[in-house]
Coordinates of C-alpha atoms in Angstrom, one line a residue:
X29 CA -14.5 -44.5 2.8
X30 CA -11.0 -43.9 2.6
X31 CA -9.3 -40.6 4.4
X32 CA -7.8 -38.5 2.1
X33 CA -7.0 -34.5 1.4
X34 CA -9.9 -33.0 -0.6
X35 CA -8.3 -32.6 -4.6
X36 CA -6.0 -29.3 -4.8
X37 CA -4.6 -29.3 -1.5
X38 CA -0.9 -30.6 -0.4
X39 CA 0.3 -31.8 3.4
X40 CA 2.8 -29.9 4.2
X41 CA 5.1 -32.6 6.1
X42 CA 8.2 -31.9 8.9
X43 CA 10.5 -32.8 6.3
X44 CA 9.7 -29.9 4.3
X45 CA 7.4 -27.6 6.6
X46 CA 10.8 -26.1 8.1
X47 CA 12.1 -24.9 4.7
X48 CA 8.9 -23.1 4.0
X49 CA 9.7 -21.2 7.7
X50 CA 13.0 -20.1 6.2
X51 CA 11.8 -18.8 3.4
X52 CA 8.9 -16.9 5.4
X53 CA 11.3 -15.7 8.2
X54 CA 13.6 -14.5 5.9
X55 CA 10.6 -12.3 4.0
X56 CA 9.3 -11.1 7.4
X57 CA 12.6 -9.6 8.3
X58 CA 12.8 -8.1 4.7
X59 CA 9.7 -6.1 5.3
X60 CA 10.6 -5.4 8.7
X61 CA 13.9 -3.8 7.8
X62 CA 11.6 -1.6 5.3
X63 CA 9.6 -1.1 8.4
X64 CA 6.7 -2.8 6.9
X65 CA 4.1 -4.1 9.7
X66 CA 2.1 -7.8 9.4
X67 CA -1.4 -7.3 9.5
X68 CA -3.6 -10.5 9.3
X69 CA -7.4 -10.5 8.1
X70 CA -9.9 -13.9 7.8
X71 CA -9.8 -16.5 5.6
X72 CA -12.9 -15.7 4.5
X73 CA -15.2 -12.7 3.9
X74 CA -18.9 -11.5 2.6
X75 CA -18.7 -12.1 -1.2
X76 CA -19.3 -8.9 -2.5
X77 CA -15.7 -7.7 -1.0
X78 CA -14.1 -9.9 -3.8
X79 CA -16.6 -9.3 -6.6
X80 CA -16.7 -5.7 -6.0
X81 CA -12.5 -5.8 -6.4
X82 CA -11.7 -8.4 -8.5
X83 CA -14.5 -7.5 -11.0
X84 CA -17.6 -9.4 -11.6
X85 CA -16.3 -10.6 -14.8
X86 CA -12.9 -11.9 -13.8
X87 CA -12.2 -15.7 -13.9
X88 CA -11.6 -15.3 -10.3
X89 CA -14.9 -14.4 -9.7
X90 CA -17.1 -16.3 -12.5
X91 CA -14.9 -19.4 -12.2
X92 CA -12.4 -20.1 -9.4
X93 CA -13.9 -18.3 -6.3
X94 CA -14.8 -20.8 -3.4
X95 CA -18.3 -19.1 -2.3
X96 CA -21.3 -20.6 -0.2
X97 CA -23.7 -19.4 2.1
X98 CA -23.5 -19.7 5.3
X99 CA -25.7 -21.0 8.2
X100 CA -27.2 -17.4 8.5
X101 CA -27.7 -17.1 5.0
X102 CA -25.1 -14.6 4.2
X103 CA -22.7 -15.1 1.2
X104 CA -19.3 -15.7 2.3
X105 CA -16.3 -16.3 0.0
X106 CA -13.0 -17.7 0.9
X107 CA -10.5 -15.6 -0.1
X108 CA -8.6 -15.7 -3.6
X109 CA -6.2 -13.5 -2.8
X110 CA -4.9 -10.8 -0.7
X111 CA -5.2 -7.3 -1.2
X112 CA -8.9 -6.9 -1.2
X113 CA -9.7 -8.1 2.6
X114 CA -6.3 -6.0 3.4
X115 CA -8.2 -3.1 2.0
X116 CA -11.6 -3.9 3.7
X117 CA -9.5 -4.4 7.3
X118 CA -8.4 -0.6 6.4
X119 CA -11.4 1.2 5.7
X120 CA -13.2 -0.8 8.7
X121 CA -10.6 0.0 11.3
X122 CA -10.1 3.6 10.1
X123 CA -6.5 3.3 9.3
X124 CA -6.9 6.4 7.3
X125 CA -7.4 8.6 10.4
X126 CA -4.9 11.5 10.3
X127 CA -3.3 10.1 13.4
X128 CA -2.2 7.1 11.9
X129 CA 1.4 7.4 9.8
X130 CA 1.4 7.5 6.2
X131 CA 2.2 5.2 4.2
X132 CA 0.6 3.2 6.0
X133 CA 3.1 0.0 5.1
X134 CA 1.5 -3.7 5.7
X135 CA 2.6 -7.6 5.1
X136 CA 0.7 -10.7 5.1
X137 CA 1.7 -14.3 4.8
X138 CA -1.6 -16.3 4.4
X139 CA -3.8 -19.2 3.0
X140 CA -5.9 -18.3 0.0
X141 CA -8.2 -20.3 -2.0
X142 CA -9.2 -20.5 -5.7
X143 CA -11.3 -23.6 -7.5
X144 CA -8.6 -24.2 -10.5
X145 CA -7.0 -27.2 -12.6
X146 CA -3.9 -28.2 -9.7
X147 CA -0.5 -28.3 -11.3
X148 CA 3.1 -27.9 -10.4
X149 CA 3.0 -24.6 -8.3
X150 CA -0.4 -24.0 -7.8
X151 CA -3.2 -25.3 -5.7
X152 CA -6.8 -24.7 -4.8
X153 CA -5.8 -23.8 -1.0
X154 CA -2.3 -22.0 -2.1
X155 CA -0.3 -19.5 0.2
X156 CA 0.6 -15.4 -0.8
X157 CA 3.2 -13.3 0.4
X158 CA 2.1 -9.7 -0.1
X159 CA 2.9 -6.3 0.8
X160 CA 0.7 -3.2 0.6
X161 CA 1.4 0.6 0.7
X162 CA -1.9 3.2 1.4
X163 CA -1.6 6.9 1.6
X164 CA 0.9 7.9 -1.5
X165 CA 0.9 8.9 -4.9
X166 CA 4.6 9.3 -5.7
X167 CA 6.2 7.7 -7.9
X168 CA 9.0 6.9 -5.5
X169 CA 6.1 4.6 -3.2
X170 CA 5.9 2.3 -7.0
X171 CA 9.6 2.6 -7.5
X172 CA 9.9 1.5 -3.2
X173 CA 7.3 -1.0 -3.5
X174 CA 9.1 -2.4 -7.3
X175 CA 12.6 -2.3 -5.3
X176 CA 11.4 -4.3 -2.6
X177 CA 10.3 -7.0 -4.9
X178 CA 13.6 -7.0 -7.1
X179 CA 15.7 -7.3 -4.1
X180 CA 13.6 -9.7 -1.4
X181 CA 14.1 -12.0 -4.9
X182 CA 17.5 -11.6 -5.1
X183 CA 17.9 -12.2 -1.1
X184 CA 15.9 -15.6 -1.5
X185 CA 18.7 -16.8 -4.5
X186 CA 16.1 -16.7 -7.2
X187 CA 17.9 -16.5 -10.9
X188 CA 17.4 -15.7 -14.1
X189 CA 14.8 -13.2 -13.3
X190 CA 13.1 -10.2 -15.4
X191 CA 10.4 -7.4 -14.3
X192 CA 8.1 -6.6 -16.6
X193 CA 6.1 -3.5 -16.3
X194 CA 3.5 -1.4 -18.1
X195 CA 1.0 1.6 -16.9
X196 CA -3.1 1.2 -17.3
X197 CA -2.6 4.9 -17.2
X198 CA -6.0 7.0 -15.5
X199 CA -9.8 6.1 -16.1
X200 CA -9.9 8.5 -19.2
X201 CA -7.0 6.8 -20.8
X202 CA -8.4 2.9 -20.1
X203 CA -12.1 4.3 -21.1
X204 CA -10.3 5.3 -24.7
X205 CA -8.3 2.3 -24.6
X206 CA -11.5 0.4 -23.9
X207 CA -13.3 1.8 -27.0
X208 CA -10.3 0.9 -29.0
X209 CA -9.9 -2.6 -28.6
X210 CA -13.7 -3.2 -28.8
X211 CA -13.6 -1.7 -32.1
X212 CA -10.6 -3.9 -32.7
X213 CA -12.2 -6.9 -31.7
X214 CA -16.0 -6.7 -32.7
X215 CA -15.3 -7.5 -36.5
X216 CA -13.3 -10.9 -34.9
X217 CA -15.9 -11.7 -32.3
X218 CA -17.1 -15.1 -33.8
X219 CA -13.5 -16.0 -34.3
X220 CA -13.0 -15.3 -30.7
X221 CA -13.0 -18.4 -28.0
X222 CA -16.4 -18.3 -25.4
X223 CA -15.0 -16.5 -23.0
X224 CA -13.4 -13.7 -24.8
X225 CA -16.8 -12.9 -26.6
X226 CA -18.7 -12.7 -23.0
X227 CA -15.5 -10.2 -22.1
X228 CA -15.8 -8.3 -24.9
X229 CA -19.2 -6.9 -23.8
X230 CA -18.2 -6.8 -20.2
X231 CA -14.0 -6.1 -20.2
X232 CA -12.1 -6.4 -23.2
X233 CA -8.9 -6.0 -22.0
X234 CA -9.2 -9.5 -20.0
X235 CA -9.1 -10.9 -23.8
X236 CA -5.3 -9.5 -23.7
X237 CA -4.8 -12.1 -21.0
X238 CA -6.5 -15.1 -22.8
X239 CA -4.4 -18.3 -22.9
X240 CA -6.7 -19.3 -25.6
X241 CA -4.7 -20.0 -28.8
X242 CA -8.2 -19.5 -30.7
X243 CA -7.6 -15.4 -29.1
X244 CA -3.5 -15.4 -29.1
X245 CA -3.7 -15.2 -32.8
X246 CA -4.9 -11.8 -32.9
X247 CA -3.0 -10.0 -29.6
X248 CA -0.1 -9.0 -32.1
X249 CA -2.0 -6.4 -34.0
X250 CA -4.4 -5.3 -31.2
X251 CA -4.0 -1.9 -30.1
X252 CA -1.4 -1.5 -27.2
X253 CA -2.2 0.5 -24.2
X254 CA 0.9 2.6 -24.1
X255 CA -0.8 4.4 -27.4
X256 CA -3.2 6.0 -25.6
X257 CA -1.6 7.1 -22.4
X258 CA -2.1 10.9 -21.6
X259 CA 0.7 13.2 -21.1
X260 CA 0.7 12.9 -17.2
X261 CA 0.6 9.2 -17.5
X262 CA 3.8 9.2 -19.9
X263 CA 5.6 11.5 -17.6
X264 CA 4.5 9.4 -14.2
X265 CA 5.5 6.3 -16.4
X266 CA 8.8 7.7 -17.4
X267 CA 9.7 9.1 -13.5
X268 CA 9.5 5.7 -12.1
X269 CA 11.5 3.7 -15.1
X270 CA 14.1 6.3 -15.2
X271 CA 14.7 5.9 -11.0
X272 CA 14.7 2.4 -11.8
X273 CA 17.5 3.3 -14.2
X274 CA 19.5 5.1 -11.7
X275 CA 18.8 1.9 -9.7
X276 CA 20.4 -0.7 -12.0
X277 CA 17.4 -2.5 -12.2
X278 CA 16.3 -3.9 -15.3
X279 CA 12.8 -3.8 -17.0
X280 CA 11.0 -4.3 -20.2
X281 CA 8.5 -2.5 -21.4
X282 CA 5.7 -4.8 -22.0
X283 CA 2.6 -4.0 -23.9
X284 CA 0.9 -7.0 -23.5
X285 CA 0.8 -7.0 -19.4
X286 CA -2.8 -6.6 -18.2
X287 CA -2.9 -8.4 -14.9
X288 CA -5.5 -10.4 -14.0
X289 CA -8.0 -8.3 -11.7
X290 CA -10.0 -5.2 -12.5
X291 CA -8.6 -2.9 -9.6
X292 CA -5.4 -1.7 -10.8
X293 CA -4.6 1.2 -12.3
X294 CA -1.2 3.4 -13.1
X295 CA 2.0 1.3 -13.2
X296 CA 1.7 -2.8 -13.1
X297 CA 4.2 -5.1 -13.0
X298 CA 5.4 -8.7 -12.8
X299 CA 8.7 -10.7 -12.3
X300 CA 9.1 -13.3 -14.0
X301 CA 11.4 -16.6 -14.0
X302 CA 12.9 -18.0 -17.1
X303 CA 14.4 -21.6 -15.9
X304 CA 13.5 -23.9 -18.6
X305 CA 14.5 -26.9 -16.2
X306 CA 10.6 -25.4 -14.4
X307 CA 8.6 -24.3 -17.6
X308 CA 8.4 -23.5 -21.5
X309 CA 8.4 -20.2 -20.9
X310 CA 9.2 -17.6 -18.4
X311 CA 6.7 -17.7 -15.9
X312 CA 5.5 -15.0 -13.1
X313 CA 6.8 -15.5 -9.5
X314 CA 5.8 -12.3 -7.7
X315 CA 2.8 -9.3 -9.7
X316 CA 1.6 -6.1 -8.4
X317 CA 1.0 -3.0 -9.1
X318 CA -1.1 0.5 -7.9
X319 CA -4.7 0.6 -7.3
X320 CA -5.5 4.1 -6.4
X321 CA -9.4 3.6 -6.2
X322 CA -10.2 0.3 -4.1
X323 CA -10.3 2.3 -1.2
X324 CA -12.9 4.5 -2.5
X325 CA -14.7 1.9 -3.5
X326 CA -15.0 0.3 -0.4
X327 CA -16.6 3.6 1.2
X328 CA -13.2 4.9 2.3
X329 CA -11.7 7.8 1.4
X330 CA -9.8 8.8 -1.7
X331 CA -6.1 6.8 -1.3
X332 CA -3.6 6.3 -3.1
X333 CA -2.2 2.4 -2.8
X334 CA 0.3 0.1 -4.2
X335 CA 1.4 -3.4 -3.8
X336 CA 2.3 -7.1 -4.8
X337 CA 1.7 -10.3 -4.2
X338 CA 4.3 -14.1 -4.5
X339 CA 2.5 -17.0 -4.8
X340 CA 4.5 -19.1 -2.5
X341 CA 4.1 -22.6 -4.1
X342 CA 5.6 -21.4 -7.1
X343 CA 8.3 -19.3 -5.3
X344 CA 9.2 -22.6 -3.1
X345 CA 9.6 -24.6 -6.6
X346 CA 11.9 -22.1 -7.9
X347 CA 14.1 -22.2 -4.9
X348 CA 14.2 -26.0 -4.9
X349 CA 15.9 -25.5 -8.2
X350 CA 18.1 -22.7 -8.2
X351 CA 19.0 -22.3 -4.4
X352 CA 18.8 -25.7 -2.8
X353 CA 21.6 -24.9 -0.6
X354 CA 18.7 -22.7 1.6
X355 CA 16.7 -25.9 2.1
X356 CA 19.7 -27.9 3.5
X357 CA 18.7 -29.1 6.9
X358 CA 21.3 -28.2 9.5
X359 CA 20.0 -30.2 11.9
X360 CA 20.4 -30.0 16.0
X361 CA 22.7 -28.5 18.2
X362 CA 22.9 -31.2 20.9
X363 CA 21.8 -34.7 21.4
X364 CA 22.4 -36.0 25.0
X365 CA 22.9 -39.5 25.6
X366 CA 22.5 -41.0 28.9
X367 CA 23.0 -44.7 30.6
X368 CA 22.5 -45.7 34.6
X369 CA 20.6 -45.3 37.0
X370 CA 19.7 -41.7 38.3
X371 CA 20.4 -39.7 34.5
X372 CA 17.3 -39.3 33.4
X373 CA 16.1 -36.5 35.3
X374 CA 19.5 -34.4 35.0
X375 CA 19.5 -35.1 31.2
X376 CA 16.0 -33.3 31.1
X377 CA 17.5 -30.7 33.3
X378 CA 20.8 -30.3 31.0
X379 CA 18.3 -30.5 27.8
X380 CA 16.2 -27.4 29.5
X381 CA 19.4 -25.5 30.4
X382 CA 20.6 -25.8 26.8
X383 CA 17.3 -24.6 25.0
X384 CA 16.8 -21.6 27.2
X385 CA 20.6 -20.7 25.6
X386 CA 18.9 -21.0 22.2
X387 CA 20.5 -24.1 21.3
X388 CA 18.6 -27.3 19.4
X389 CA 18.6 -30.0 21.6
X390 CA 17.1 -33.6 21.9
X391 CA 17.8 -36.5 23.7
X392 CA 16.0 -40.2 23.9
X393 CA 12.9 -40.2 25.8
X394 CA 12.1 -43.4 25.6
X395 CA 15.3 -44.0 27.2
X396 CA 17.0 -47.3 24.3
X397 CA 20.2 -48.2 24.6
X398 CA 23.1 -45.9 24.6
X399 CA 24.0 -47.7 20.6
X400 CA 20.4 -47.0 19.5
X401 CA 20.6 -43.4 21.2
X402 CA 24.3 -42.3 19.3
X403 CA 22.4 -43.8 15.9
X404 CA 19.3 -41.4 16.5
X405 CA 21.9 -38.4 17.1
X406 CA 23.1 -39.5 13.9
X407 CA 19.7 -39.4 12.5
X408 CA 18.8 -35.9 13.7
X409 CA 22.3 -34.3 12.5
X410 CA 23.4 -33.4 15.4
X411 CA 26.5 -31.3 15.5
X412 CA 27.6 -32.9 19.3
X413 CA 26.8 -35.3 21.2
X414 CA 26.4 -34.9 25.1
X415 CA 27.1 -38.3 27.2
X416 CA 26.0 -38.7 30.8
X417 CA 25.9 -41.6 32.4
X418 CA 25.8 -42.9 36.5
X419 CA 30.0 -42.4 36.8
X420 CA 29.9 -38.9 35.4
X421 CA 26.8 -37.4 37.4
X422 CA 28.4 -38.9 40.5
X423 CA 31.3 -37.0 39.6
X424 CA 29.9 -34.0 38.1
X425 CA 31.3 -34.3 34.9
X426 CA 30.1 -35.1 31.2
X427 CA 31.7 -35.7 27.5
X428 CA 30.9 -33.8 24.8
X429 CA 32.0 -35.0 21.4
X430 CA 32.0 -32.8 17.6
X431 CA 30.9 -35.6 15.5
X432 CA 32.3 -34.1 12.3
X433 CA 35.8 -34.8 13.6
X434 CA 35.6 -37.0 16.9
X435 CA 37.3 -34.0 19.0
X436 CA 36.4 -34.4 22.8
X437 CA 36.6 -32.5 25.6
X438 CA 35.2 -33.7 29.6
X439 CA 33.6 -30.4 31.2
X440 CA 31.6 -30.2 34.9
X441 CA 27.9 -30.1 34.9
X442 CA 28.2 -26.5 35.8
X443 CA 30.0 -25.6 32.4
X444 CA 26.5 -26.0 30.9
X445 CA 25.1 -23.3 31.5
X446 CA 27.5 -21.4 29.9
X447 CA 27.7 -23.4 26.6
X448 CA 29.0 -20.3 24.4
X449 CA 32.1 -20.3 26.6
X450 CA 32.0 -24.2 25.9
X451 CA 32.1 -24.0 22.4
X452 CA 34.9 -21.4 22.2
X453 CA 37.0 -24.4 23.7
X454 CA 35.8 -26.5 21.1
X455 CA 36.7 -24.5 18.4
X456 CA 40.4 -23.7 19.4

């Protein structure tokens, strides 16, 4: 039997691992400028934590959720996405308690895991950045948590973006809403495809999201959501676009934006990227929106929540398009030759002192000659080279050359341990 990755999953080689650390490290100092904590929960959980959230009649749950019972006989489910064990990890650990500060502001970087058709963007082990915001109903937490998403975009270099945004309004507005588009779609039902039939008895505003083209045909005239919104819901809807007026960020009002899972409620949105060298059609890169009853449904008090989620696979194929630049490697600091007798040991040493600077430095442990050693500098892209050899440590010297331009300079062995003095030298 050959070895091979199971179907849906995706190495994630040297080459390319160090530009998906980039792009991570520059989110988790975005969220840590907003103050925004990491928080990290399993990669798995009992099943009902999903089913309960995502809704039991969700494709997440009836089709794509990896579930199996374990060797206790409990019913465990990897996780298909991130809010739901963030809101479990809440309620469990009481981060409700009146001691702890509200909003209670979390990220996550993780592994999730969803049984689907792989394509470009999207696997069955894929990775989410998320944020999530407990403990506030104002408008200015869904106008904070919207801002955040517009701008960590815009930090990353992703173009030709647009947010898209509608409100599900409360649960009297989506129970009218409900009876509206069931009344709509009953006289259609046996034009409808499988699935939307089995959601019209069970949630027929999933049939809104249908990719069908057997469904598509009749979303035009279906009743839009934005009808039926109370007056509350208009005015909340209206406070957050007009502060994102003020903010000069752009929206559009979209009628047709449902999301995919049965937990939010209030304001949704998505951001979506239209780059026709990626898809047809613009595509979502980062969705959220508030859910001001998971909480509650998970035994925990009344609270008010908000967040989003990137899928990073897609957000990584976007940025290999529009902002290669971010992905250039810029190699190594130092690489340190050495010939003769006696050099290895005080090449380690020199290596040591250098790293504990913060500089990137290698040199040749397997000690070839000094030709094959300059080509692996070459290799690595290191910006100088460092040469030691028997005549240099017997006089306490070394060479350091810039390879970009050949510029040298000869400096004593105790000049390296203060290498930012060094390179000021180097650059006059």
């Amino acid at each position: 039997m050959r070895v091979q990755k199971p179907k849906g999953t995706v190495d994630i080689l040297p080459d390319v691992s160090g530009s998906w650390e980039k792009v991570e490290q520059i989110a988790r100092d975005f969220f840590k400028r907003a103050n925004y904590r990491e928080i990290r929960t399993p990669s798995f959980e009992n099943y009902e934590i999903f089913s309960r959230s995502s809704g039991q009649s969700s494709d997440v749950v009836e089709k794509e959720m990896y579930d199996f019972k374990d060797k206790g006989g409990r019913h465990i489910a990897l996780r298909p996405e991130g809010t739901a064990g963030v809101v479990r990890a809440y309620v469990e650990n009481k981060m409700y308690a009146p001691e702890v500060v509200k909003p209670f502001n979390v990220y996550y970087i993780e592994s999730t895991f969803r049984y689907e058709r792989p394509q470009a963007g999207r696997q069955r082990e894929f990775h989410q950045i998320g944020v999530e915001s407990f403990g506030s109903s104002s408008p200015l937490a869904d106008v904070e948590t919207i801002m955040m998403g517009h701008d960590l975009l815009a930090e990353l270099g992703v173009k030709n973006y647009s947010l898209h945004i509608n409100s599900l309004g409360n649960a009297q507005v989506r129970k009218n809403y409900h009876d509206a588009l069931v009344k709509y779609f009953t006289p259609l039902k046996d034009q409808l495809s499988e699935d939307s039939q089995r959601r019209l008895s069970m949630n027929p505003l999933r049939i809104l999201d249908s990719k069908s083209d057997k469904d598509k045909r009749f979303l035009p005239n279906a009743p839009k959501i934005i009808d039926y919104l109370d007056e509350d819901s208009k005015k909340n809807f209206k406070t957050i676009t007009d502060m994102l007026d003020q903010l000069g960020i752009d929206y559009v009002l979209d009628d047709d934006l449902v999301r995919g899972l049965d937990y939010y409620t209030g304001i949704i949105f998505e951001f979506m990227v239209d780059d026709k060298n990626l898809w047809e059609s613009p595509t979502t890169i980062l969705g959220g929106g508030r859910y001001d009853h998971l909480v509650q449904e998970f035994d925990g008090p009344a609270t008010p929540a908000v967040g989003f989620g990137i899928g990073e696979e897609r957000l990584m194929l976007v940025l290999q398009k529009q902002n290669p630049d971010l992905f250039r490697d810029q190699g190594i600091d130092f690489f340190i030759t050495n010939i003769g007798a006696g050099t290895e040991m005080k090449t380690v040493e020199i290596a040591r002192s250098l790293r504990a600077q913060g500089f990137k430095t290698q040199y040749d442990v397997d000690q070839k000659k000094l030709k094959a050693q300059f080509r692996k500098a070459d290799r690595v892209g290191a910006k100088y080279v460092i040469t030691l050899g028997a005549k240099e440590l017997e006089n306490g010297t070394l060479n350091i050359k810039r390879l970009a331009d050949g510029k040298t300079i000869d400096l004593s062995l105790d000049d390296v341990n203060d290498m930012q003095t060094v390179m000021k030298r180097l650059k006059d």
